[in-house]
Amino acid sequence: MERYSIIHEKNSREIVLLRGSGCVYTKCTFCDYYSDSCKNEEENFRLNSKVLENVTGIFQNLEVINSGSVFELDKNTVELIKKVCKQKNIHTIHFESHYLYNNRIADLRKEFSDFTLKMKLGLETFDYDFRENVLKKGIKEKSPEKISENFDEANFLFGIKGQTVESIRNDIELGLKYFERICINIMCENSTSVKPDKELIKAFIKEIYPIYKDNDRADILINNTDFGVGD
Ligand code: SF4
């Protein structure tokens, strides 16, 4: 499993895939990556320390992901992230979180007040019905203003039966309106029952990808390892 990479393109940054105690939610129907977790905090810290040794600060910008939410990382790992970022003159740190931790984000920002924190939400889509009844994302909020209130960035998931070129375009436009940056993920075959819609993905690549591929505020991952981490 690759746990460190450098993103040279848009918003150049280093990225680390750390390991936490595990997603507390685990109900998203499309997701099987929450299995990258361990309840033993010491083992996680040992692994995370090794991964963080790779960080050089080349772009002074670090994205930290952990197959769940930042709040599931152990305290020692969180302290080490701060220490490494200070040592390497990193000014911007990106973390991911599920919406259920919404009310803990202000405190996290205080804790990381020496840095610019960019919080990324796993939103997947603004379409409430699709998100909650098909993807079972667990975000019981409809208002884009409220959803984006504490988050700077968002992940979207496209290429699933039930979505259309129009719904995708609408999500991207809303995403760019309500967030500083968005990350578009195309559904890849995994062990869940949610399957990629190949025709829709083809249409995405033909009709939507060319419009946004050079947009600095949009990362587009056609394969889920395109950032260079994961397996
Ligand atoms: S997508 Fe995120 S919140 Fe949903 S089950 Fe997977 S790790 Fe948990």
Short mmCIF file of N, CA, C and O in Angstrom, two decimals, residues 172-226:
data_model
loop_
_atom_site.label_atom_id
_atom_site.label_comp_id
_atom_site.label_asym_id
_atom_site.label_seq_id
_atom_site.Cartn_x
_atom_site.Cartn_y
_atom_site.Cartn_z
N ILE A 172 -21.02 19.74 -9.84
CA ILE A 172 -19.72 20.40 -9.99
C ILE A 172 -19.90 21.92 -9.84
O ILE A 172 -19.14 22.58 -9.12
N GLU A 173 -20.92 22.45 -10.49
CA GLU A 173 -21.12 23.91 -10.41
C GLU A 173 -21.44 24.33 -8.97
O GLU A 173 -20.92 25.33 -8.48
N LEU A 174 -22.30 23.56 -8.30
CA LEU A 174 -22.60 23.89 -6.90
C LEU A 174 -21.35 23.73 -6.03
O LEU A 174 -21.09 24.53 -5.14
N GLY A 175 -20.59 22.69 -6.32
CA GLY A 175 -19.35 22.45 -5.56
C GLY A 175 -18.39 23.63 -5.69
O GLY A 175 -17.83 24.10 -4.71
N LEU A 176 -18.26 24.14 -6.91
CA LEU A 176 -17.34 25.27 -7.13
C LEU A 176 -17.90 26.56 -6.52
O LEU A 176 -17.16 27.47 -6.18
N LYS A 177 -19.21 26.60 -6.37
CA LYS A 177 -19.82 27.79 -5.76
C LYS A 177 -19.64 27.79 -4.24
O LYS A 177 -19.36 28.81 -3.64
N TYR A 178 -19.81 26.62 -3.64
CA TYR A 178 -19.83 26.57 -2.17
C TYR A 178 -18.51 26.17 -1.51
O TYR A 178 -18.38 26.27 -0.30
N PHE A 179 -17.57 25.67 -2.30
CA PHE A 179 -16.28 25.27 -1.72
C PHE A 179 -15.13 25.93 -2.48
O PHE A 179 -15.27 26.24 -3.67
N GLU A 180 -14.00 26.07 -1.79
CA GLU A 180 -12.81 26.62 -2.46
C GLU A 180 -12.30 25.66 -3.52
O GLU A 180 -11.85 26.06 -4.58
N ARG A 181 -12.32 24.38 -3.17
CA ARG A 181 -11.82 23.37 -4.10
C ARG A 181 -12.70 22.13 -4.01
O ARG A 181 -13.27 21.84 -2.96
N ILE A 182 -12.77 21.38 -5.10
CA ILE A 182 -13.52 20.12 -5.08
C ILE A 182 -12.63 19.00 -5.63
O ILE A 182 -11.69 19.25 -6.39
N CYS A 183 -12.94 17.81 -5.20
CA CYS A 183 -12.22 16.64 -5.72
C CYS A 183 -13.26 15.68 -6.29
O CYS A 183 -14.14 15.20 -5.55
N ILE A 184 -13.15 15.45 -7.58
CA ILE A 184 -14.12 14.59 -8.26
C ILE A 184 -13.54 13.18 -8.34
O ILE A 184 -12.46 12.97 -8.88
N ASN A 185 -14.26 12.23 -7.79
CA ASN A 185 -13.83 10.83 -7.84
C ASN A 185 -14.79 10.07 -8.75
O ASN A 185 -16.01 10.19 -8.62
N ILE A 186 -14.23 9.30 -9.65
CA ILE A 186 -15.07 8.46 -10.51
C ILE A 186 -15.16 7.08 -9.87
O ILE A 186 -14.15 6.51 -9.43
N MET A 187 -16.40 6.57 -9.78
CA MET A 187 -16.62 5.28 -9.13
C MET A 187 -15.79 4.17 -9.80
O MET A 187 -15.80 4.02 -11.02
N CYS A 188 -15.04 3.46 -8.99
CA CYS A 188 -14.26 2.32 -9.49
C CYS A 188 -14.85 1.04 -8.90
O CYS A 188 -15.40 1.06 -7.79
N GLU A 189 -14.70 -0.02 -9.64
CA GLU A 189 -15.16 -1.33 -9.17
C GLU A 189 -14.49 -1.64 -7.82
O GLU A 189 -13.28 -1.50 -7.68
N ASN A 190 -15.28 -2.04 -6.83
CA ASN A 190 -14.68 -2.47 -5.56
C ASN A 190 -15.52 -3.62 -5.01
O ASN A 190 -16.30 -4.23 -5.76
N SER A 191 -15.39 -3.93 -3.73
CA SER A 191 -16.09 -5.11 -3.20
C SER A 191 -17.54 -4.81 -2.81
O SER A 191 -18.24 -5.71 -2.35
N THR A 192 -18.00 -3.58 -2.98
CA THR A 192 -19.38 -3.26 -2.59
C THR A 192 -20.33 -3.57 -3.75
O THR A 192 -19.90 -3.85 -4.87
N SER A 193 -21.63 -3.46 -3.48
CA SER A 193 -22.61 -3.76 -4.53
C SER A 193 -22.86 -2.55 -5.43
O SER A 193 -23.58 -2.65 -6.42
N VAL A 194 -22.25 -1.41 -5.11
CA VAL A 194 -22.40 -0.23 -5.96
C VAL A 194 -21.41 -0.35 -7.13
O VAL A 194 -20.21 -0.47 -6.92
N LYS A 195 -21.96 -0.38 -8.32
CA LYS A 195 -21.12 -0.63 -9.50
C LYS A 195 -20.97 0.64 -10.34
O LYS A 195 -21.90 1.45 -10.43
N PRO A 196 -19.80 0.78 -10.99
CA PRO A 196 -19.64 1.93 -11.90
C PRO A 196 -20.60 1.81 -13.08
O PRO A 196 -20.82 0.70 -13.58
N ASP A 197 -21.16 2.93 -13.51
CA ASP A 197 -22.00 2.97 -14.71
C ASP A 197 -21.08 3.36 -15.87
O ASP A 197 -20.74 4.53 -16.05
N LYS A 198 -20.68 2.34 -16.64
CA LYS A 198 -19.63 2.57 -17.65
C LYS A 198 -20.04 3.58 -18.72
O LYS A 198 -19.22 4.38 -19.17
N GLU A 199 -21.32 3.53 -19.11
CA GLU A 199 -21.79 4.47 -20.14
C GLU A 199 -21.72 5.91 -19.63
O GLU A 199 -21.30 6.83 -20.33
N LEU A 200 -22.13 6.09 -18.38
CA LEU A 200 -22.11 7.43 -17.78
C LEU A 200 -20.67 7.93 -17.64
O LEU A 200 -20.38 9.10 -17.89
N ILE A 201 -19.77 7.03 -17.27
CA ILE A 201 -18.37 7.42 -17.12
C ILE A 201 -17.79 7.83 -18.48
O ILE A 201 -17.08 8.83 -18.59
N LYS A 202 -18.17 7.10 -19.52
CA LYS A 202 -17.73 7.47 -20.88
C LYS A 202 -18.25 8.86 -21.23
O LYS A 202 -17.51 9.70 -21.77
N ALA A 203 -19.52 9.10 -20.90
CA ALA A 203 -20.11 10.42 -21.20
C ALA A 203 -19.43 11.50 -20.38
O ALA A 203 -19.20 12.62 -20.87
N PHE A 204 -19.08 11.17 -19.13
CA PHE A 204 -18.37 12.15 -18.29
C PHE A 204 -17.05 12.54 -18.95
O PHE A 204 -16.72 13.73 -19.06
N ILE A 205 -16.31 11.53 -19.39
CA ILE A 205 -14.98 11.80 -19.97
C ILE A 205 -15.11 12.62 -21.26
O ILE A 205 -14.31 13.51 -21.53
N LYS A 206 -16.15 12.34 -22.02
CA LYS A 206 -16.32 13.05 -23.30
C LYS A 206 -16.88 14.47 -23.10
O LYS A 206 -16.38 15.42 -23.69
N GLU A 207 -17.88 14.58 -22.23
CA GLU A 207 -18.60 15.86 -22.18
C GLU A 207 -18.22 16.77 -21.02
O GLU A 207 -18.32 17.99 -21.12
N ILE A 208 -17.81 16.19 -19.89
CA ILE A 208 -17.58 17.03 -18.70
C ILE A 208 -16.10 17.22 -18.40
O ILE A 208 -15.65 18.33 -18.10
N TYR A 209 -15.35 16.16 -18.51
CA TYR A 209 -13.91 16.23 -18.19
C TYR A 209 -13.21 17.37 -18.94
O TYR A 209 -12.46 18.15 -18.32
N PRO A 210 -13.43 17.54 -20.26
CA PRO A 210 -12.72 18.62 -20.96
C PRO A 210 -13.03 20.01 -20.41
O PRO A 210 -12.19 20.89 -20.47
N ILE A 211 -14.21 20.19 -19.85
CA ILE A 211 -14.59 21.51 -19.33
C ILE A 211 -13.81 21.85 -18.06
O ILE A 211 -13.44 22.99 -17.83
N TYR A 212 -13.57 20.85 -17.23
CA TYR A 212 -13.00 21.12 -15.90
C TYR A 212 -11.55 20.64 -15.74
O TYR A 212 -10.96 20.87 -14.70
N LYS A 213 -11.01 19.99 -16.75
CA LYS A 213 -9.70 19.37 -16.54
C LYS A 213 -8.60 20.39 -16.21
O LYS A 213 -7.66 20.07 -15.50
N ASP A 214 -8.74 21.62 -16.70
CA ASP A 214 -7.73 22.63 -16.41
C ASP A 214 -8.16 23.60 -15.31
O ASP A 214 -7.49 24.61 -15.06
N ASN A 215 -9.27 23.30 -14.68
CA ASN A 215 -9.74 24.17 -13.59
C ASN A 215 -8.89 23.89 -12.34
O ASN A 215 -8.89 22.78 -11.81
N ASP A 216 -8.18 24.92 -11.88
CA ASP A 216 -7.27 24.76 -10.74
C ASP A 216 -7.99 24.40 -9.45
O ASP A 216 -7.37 23.94 -8.51
N ARG A 217 -9.29 24.63 -9.42
CA ARG A 217 -10.04 24.36 -8.18
C ARG A 217 -10.68 22.97 -8.18
O ARG A 217 -11.40 22.64 -7.25
N ALA A 218 -10.41 22.21 -9.23
CA ALA A 218 -11.03 20.88 -9.31
C ALA A 218 -9.99 19.79 -9.58
O ALA A 218 -9.33 19.81 -10.62
N ASP A 219 -9.83 18.89 -8.61
CA ASP A 219 -9.03 17.68 -8.87
C ASP A 219 -9.98 16.64 -9.45
O ASP A 219 -11.13 16.51 -8.99
N ILE A 220 -9.49 15.88 -10.43
CA ILE A 220 -10.35 14.84 -11.02
C ILE A 220 -9.59 13.52 -10.99
O ILE A 220 -8.55 13.38 -11.62
N LEU A 221 -10.13 12.57 -10.22
CA LEU A 221 -9.48 11.26 -10.11
C LEU A 221 -10.30 10.24 -10.89
O LEU A 221 -11.39 9.84 -10.47
N ILE A 222 -9.78 9.87 -12.03
CA ILE A 222 -10.49 8.86 -12.83
C ILE A 222 -10.30 7.49 -12.16
O ILE A 222 -11.22 6.69 -12.08
N ASN A 223 -9.09 7.24 -11.67
CA ASN A 223 -8.84 6.03 -10.86
C ASN A 223 -8.57 6.48 -9.43
O ASN A 223 -7.94 7.52 -9.22
N ASN A 224 -9.02 5.68 -8.45
CA ASN A 224 -8.91 6.17 -7.08
C ASN A 224 -7.48 6.19 -6.54
O ASN A 224 -7.25 6.65 -5.44
N THR A 225 -6.51 5.73 -7.34
CA THR A 225 -5.12 5.84 -6.90
C THR A 225 -4.37 6.96 -7.64
O THR A 225 -3.15 7.04 -7.58
N ASP A 226 -5.10 7.81 -8.33
CA ASP A 226 -4.46 8.86 -9.15
C ASP A 226 -3.65 9.87 -8.33
O ASP A 226 -2.79 10.56 -8.88
#
